[in-house]
Short mmCIF file of C-alpha atoms in Angstrom, two decimals:
data_model
loop_
_atom_site.label_atom_id
_atom_site.label_comp_id
_atom_site.label_asym_id
_atom_site.label_seq_id
_atom_site.Cartn_x
_atom_site.Cartn_y
_atom_site.Cartn_z
CA MET A 1 72.32 -10.81 -51.83
CA SER A 2 68.46 -9.63 -52.43
CA ASP A 3 67.42 -11.16 -49.12
CA LEU A 4 70.18 -9.38 -46.96
CA LEU A 5 69.13 -5.94 -48.57
CA GLN A 6 65.82 -6.75 -47.81
CA ASN A 7 65.88 -7.40 -44.25
CA PRO A 8 68.30 -4.74 -42.31
CA ILE A 9 69.20 -6.82 -39.52
CA SER A 10 70.98 -9.71 -41.91
CA LEU A 11 72.72 -7.10 -43.34
CA ILE A 12 74.27 -5.33 -39.73
CA LEU A 13 75.07 -8.93 -38.99
CA ALA A 14 76.89 -9.44 -42.41
CA ILE A 15 78.60 -6.24 -41.76
CA ILE A 16 79.81 -6.89 -38.39
CA THR A 17 81.01 -10.72 -39.34
CA ALA A 18 82.78 -8.93 -42.58
CA ILE A 19 84.34 -6.32 -40.11
CA THR A 20 85.53 -8.89 -37.53
CA PHE A 21 86.74 -10.89 -40.55
CA LEU A 22 88.84 -7.99 -41.40
CA LEU A 23 90.22 -7.13 -37.87
CA TYR A 24 91.44 -10.97 -37.74
CA LEU A 25 93.23 -10.48 -40.83
CA ARG A 26 94.95 -7.07 -39.89
CA GLU A 27 95.61 -8.93 -36.39
CA TYR A 28 96.79 -12.15 -38.58
CA ASN A 29 99.13 -9.93 -40.16
CA LYS A 30 100.63 -7.93 -37.52
CA ARG A 31 101.58 -11.07 -35.61
CA ARG A 32 102.91 -13.00 -38.28
CA ASN A 33 105.47 -9.46 -39.20
CA LEU A 34 105.69 -9.68 -35.13
CA GLU A 35 106.80 -13.01 -35.27
CA SER A 36 109.22 -11.83 -38.06
CA GLU A 37 110.41 -9.18 -35.94
CA GLY A 38 111.30 -11.91 -33.20
CA ASP A 39 113.17 -13.83 -35.39
CA LYS A 40 114.95 -11.08 -36.60
CA PHE A 41 115.20 -9.87 -33.18
CA LEU A 42 116.58 -13.45 -31.74
CA GLN A 43 119.37 -13.33 -34.95
CA ASP A 44 120.08 -9.53 -33.54
CA ILE A 45 120.21 -10.70 -30.13
CA LYS A 46 122.89 -13.48 -31.06
CA LYS A 47 125.08 -10.70 -33.19
CA LYS A 48 124.34 -7.80 -31.06
CA GLY A 49 123.95 -9.29 -27.71
CA TRP A 50 122.20 -9.78 -24.44
CA GLU A 51 122.81 -5.45 -23.86
CA ASN A 52 120.52 -4.43 -26.49
CA LEU A 53 117.25 -7.29 -25.30
CA HIS A 54 115.97 -5.26 -23.01
CA GLN A 55 115.12 -2.39 -25.92
CA SER A 56 114.43 -5.11 -28.11
CA ILE A 57 111.47 -6.34 -25.63
CA LYS A 58 110.40 -3.23 -24.50
CA LYS A 59 109.96 -1.92 -28.47
CA SER A 60 107.89 -5.58 -28.48
CA GLN A 61 105.79 -3.92 -25.84
CA GLU A 62 105.26 -0.64 -27.45
CA ILE A 63 104.29 -2.42 -30.50
CA LEU A 64 101.93 -4.87 -29.36
CA GLY A 65 100.37 -1.73 -27.18
CA GLU A 66 99.93 -0.56 -29.95
CA ALA A 67 98.82 -2.92 -31.85
CA GLU A 68 95.91 -3.90 -29.27
CA LEU A 69 95.57 -0.24 -29.11
CA GLU A 70 94.60 -0.23 -32.40
CA GLY A 71 92.18 -3.26 -32.51
CA ILE A 72 90.94 -1.96 -29.83
CA LYS A 73 89.83 1.01 -31.11
CA VAL A 74 89.12 -0.33 -34.35
CA ILE A 75 86.04 -2.49 -32.71
CA ALA A 76 85.02 0.23 -30.63
CA GLY A 77 83.97 2.06 -33.99
CA SER A 78 82.41 -0.81 -34.89
CA GLU A 79 80.48 -1.07 -32.27
CA VAL A 80 79.42 2.62 -32.47
CA GLU A 81 78.89 2.40 -36.38
CA LEU A 82 76.58 -0.38 -35.67
CA SER A 83 74.36 1.31 -32.62
CA LYS A 84 74.10 4.41 -34.97
CA LEU A 85 73.09 1.70 -37.41
CA GLU A 86 70.39 -0.05 -35.11
CA ASN A 87 69.29 4.12 -33.72
CA GLU A 88 68.64 4.67 -37.00
CA TYR A 89 66.62 1.82 -38.09
CA SER A 90 64.63 1.75 -35.19
CA LYS A 91 64.20 5.48 -35.64
CA LYS A 92 63.04 4.65 -39.14
CA LEU A 93 60.56 1.49 -38.37
CA SER A 94 59.05 3.77 -35.33
CA GLN A 95 58.68 6.90 -38.18
CA SER A 96 57.08 4.27 -40.28
CA LEU A 97 54.82 2.31 -37.81
CA GLU A 98 53.76 5.73 -37.12
CA THR A 99 52.89 7.17 -40.32
CA SER A 100 50.92 4.06 -41.09
CA ARG A 101 48.97 4.25 -38.08
CA ARG A 102 48.04 7.85 -38.55
CA ASN A 103 46.84 6.57 -42.41
CA ILE A 104 45.08 4.04 -40.47
CA ASP A 105 43.41 6.43 -38.77
CA ALA A 106 42.58 8.65 -40.89
CA ALA A 107 40.83 6.30 -43.14
CA GLN A 108 38.69 4.96 -39.79
CA ASN A 109 37.94 8.77 -39.88
CA LYS A 110 36.83 8.89 -43.07
CA LEU A 111 34.77 5.94 -43.47
CA MET A 112 33.01 6.41 -40.61
CA GLN A 113 32.29 10.09 -41.49
CA PHE A 114 31.20 8.55 -44.88
CA MET A 115 28.45 6.19 -43.28
CA ALA A 116 27.00 8.97 -40.95
CA ASP A 117 26.39 10.97 -44.30
CA LEU A 118 24.90 7.94 -46.04
CA GLN A 119 22.78 7.42 -42.89
CA LYS A 120 21.88 11.14 -43.30
CA LYS A 121 21.31 11.06 -47.04
CA SER A 122 19.43 8.04 -46.38
CA ALA A 123 16.64 9.72 -43.39
CA GLU A 124 16.58 12.52 -45.75
CA PHE A 125 15.50 10.53 -48.65
CA GLU A 126 12.99 8.56 -46.91
CA GLU A 127 11.50 11.59 -44.96
CA ALA A 128 10.82 13.90 -48.01
CA SER A 129 9.30 9.86 -49.57
CA LYS A 130 7.50 9.54 -46.66
CA VAL A 131 6.17 13.97 -47.27
CA SER A 132 6.03 13.11 -51.03
CA GLY A 133 3.34 10.14 -50.72
CA GLN A 134 1.42 12.02 -48.04
CA GLN A 135 1.19 14.51 -50.43
CA ARG A 136 -0.26 12.54 -53.26
CA ILE A 137 -2.41 10.32 -51.15
CA ASN A 138 -3.67 14.21 -49.56
CA GLN A 139 -4.02 14.80 -53.33
CA LEU A 140 -5.73 11.81 -54.23
CA PHE A 141 -8.67 12.70 -51.64
CA ASP A 142 -9.30 15.90 -52.62
CA LYS A 143 -9.84 15.09 -56.11
CA VAL A 144 -12.11 12.28 -55.04
CA GLU A 145 -14.23 14.36 -53.00
CA ASN A 146 -14.55 17.35 -55.34
CA LYS A 147 -15.22 14.49 -57.98
CA LEU A 148 -17.84 13.12 -55.40
CA SER A 149 -18.92 16.60 -54.85
CA ASP A 150 -19.61 17.08 -58.09
CA PHE A 151 -20.98 14.36 -58.85
CA LEU A 152 -23.57 14.80 -55.78
CA VAL A 153 -24.51 18.01 -56.93
CA GLN A 154 -25.36 17.28 -60.77
CA THR A 155 -27.13 13.84 -59.24
CA ALA A 156 -29.57 16.40 -56.82
CA GLN A 157 -30.18 18.66 -59.92
CA LYS A 158 -30.85 15.87 -62.20
CA THR A 159 -33.33 14.80 -59.60
CA SER A 160 -35.09 18.23 -59.01
CA SER A 161 -35.12 18.43 -62.37
CA SER A 162 -36.57 14.84 -62.89
CA ILE A 163 -39.32 15.55 -60.21
CA GLU A 164 -40.37 18.56 -61.73
CA LEU A 165 -40.79 16.95 -65.00
CA GLU A 166 -42.59 13.88 -63.29
CA LEU A 167 -45.20 16.30 -61.74
CA LYS A 168 -45.73 18.89 -64.40
CA ALA A 169 -46.00 15.60 -66.70
CA SER A 170 -48.14 13.97 -63.87
CA ARG A 171 -50.58 16.83 -63.58
CA GLN A 172 -50.82 17.44 -67.45
CA LEU A 173 -52.07 13.87 -67.19
CA ILE A 174 -54.91 14.52 -64.46
CA ASP A 175 -55.48 17.59 -66.91
CA THR A 176 -56.28 15.29 -69.56
CA TYR A 177 -58.19 12.75 -67.88
CA LYS A 178 -60.12 15.60 -66.26
CA ASN A 179 -61.09 17.01 -69.70
CA GLY A 180 -61.09 14.23 -71.91
CA GLN A 181 -63.52 11.98 -69.70
CA LEU A 182 -65.11 14.62 -66.72
CA LYS A 183 -68.44 12.83 -67.24
CA LEU A 184 -67.01 9.55 -66.44
CA ILE A 185 -64.45 10.05 -63.67
CA ASP A 186 -66.17 10.51 -60.30
CA GLU A 187 -64.56 13.48 -58.78
CA ASN A 188 -63.60 10.93 -55.46
CA ILE A 189 -61.24 9.25 -58.16
CA ILE A 190 -58.89 12.44 -59.55
CA THR A 191 -58.65 12.86 -55.31
CA MET A 192 -57.28 9.28 -55.40
CA MET A 193 -55.04 10.04 -58.30
CA GLU A 194 -53.55 13.59 -56.53
CA GLN A 195 -53.31 11.28 -53.00
CA THR A 196 -51.63 9.05 -54.81
CA LEU A 197 -49.49 11.29 -56.68
CA SER A 198 -48.46 13.13 -53.64
CA LEU A 199 -47.61 9.69 -51.85
CA VAL A 200 -45.29 8.60 -55.11
CA LEU A 201 -43.42 11.98 -55.08
CA GLY A 202 -42.93 11.75 -51.75
CA LYS A 203 -40.52 8.73 -51.89
CA LYS A 204 -37.75 8.64 -53.24
CA MET A 205 -38.23 6.33 -56.66
CA SER A 206 -37.10 6.54 -60.36
CA LEU A 207 -39.50 8.26 -63.02
CA ASN A 208 -40.29 4.90 -64.40
CA ASP A 209 -41.59 3.51 -60.91
CA GLN A 210 -43.23 6.37 -60.00
CA LEU A 211 -45.21 6.18 -63.65
CA ASP A 212 -45.62 3.21 -63.13
CA LEU A 213 -47.57 3.08 -59.67
CA VAL A 214 -49.47 5.64 -61.35
CA TYR A 215 -50.50 3.48 -63.72
CA GLU A 216 -51.52 0.60 -61.06
CA ALA A 217 -53.55 3.03 -59.02
CA LEU A 218 -55.08 3.56 -62.79
CA GLU A 219 -55.53 -0.25 -63.20
CA LYS A 220 -56.62 -0.29 -60.14
CA ALA A 221 -59.84 2.30 -60.51
CA LYS A 222 -60.80 0.74 -63.58
CA ILE A 223 -61.23 -2.74 -62.05
CA GLU A 224 -63.11 -1.14 -58.99
CA LYS A 225 -64.89 0.71 -61.78
CA PHE A 226 -64.18 3.81 -61.01
CA ILE A 227 -63.58 4.85 -64.67
CA ALA A 228 -66.41 3.55 -66.48
#
């Protein structure tokens, strides 16, 4: 029974079979009644004679005609009902298919829109990441440039201060040699030391290297007996 309910066509065929069977039973009963009436008719013929034969035959024909007409009406009505059921089933099936198609189209459209939105957001995020990364790199370069600039300025200031201190210390050293050993130092040695100092200060050397070069010049002067 559950299979018939799930399959409308099988249900319709079962209904048609049941109607046909009922019609057959009805016709069978009518024919039995007719046969009974025929037997009765023969008995009446025997009783009433041949004068009533024509009327009985006519009556039988009318009864048969009415039975056939009734059967035709029932069959026609069944066919009409069956046609209505088939049309209604086809209509509902078409409506169901159309609804399913629309739902599928709507789902596909929503999926396509979702994919488009996702791609757009991904592109926006990637662009924002590039911009943010470039900004961070620029900020890093700016910081490095600023620190390097500050370092160079400080180095230049320290270098200038160191040169001034070295120059001052060297001049004090020369003055000390001039004052303490004026009788022992020749003017040529002083000139040589000043030239050495100018040469040293003109080079980009550290303070220790410059002092070492000055001391080396003094030692050289001692060896050459410029100093007593």
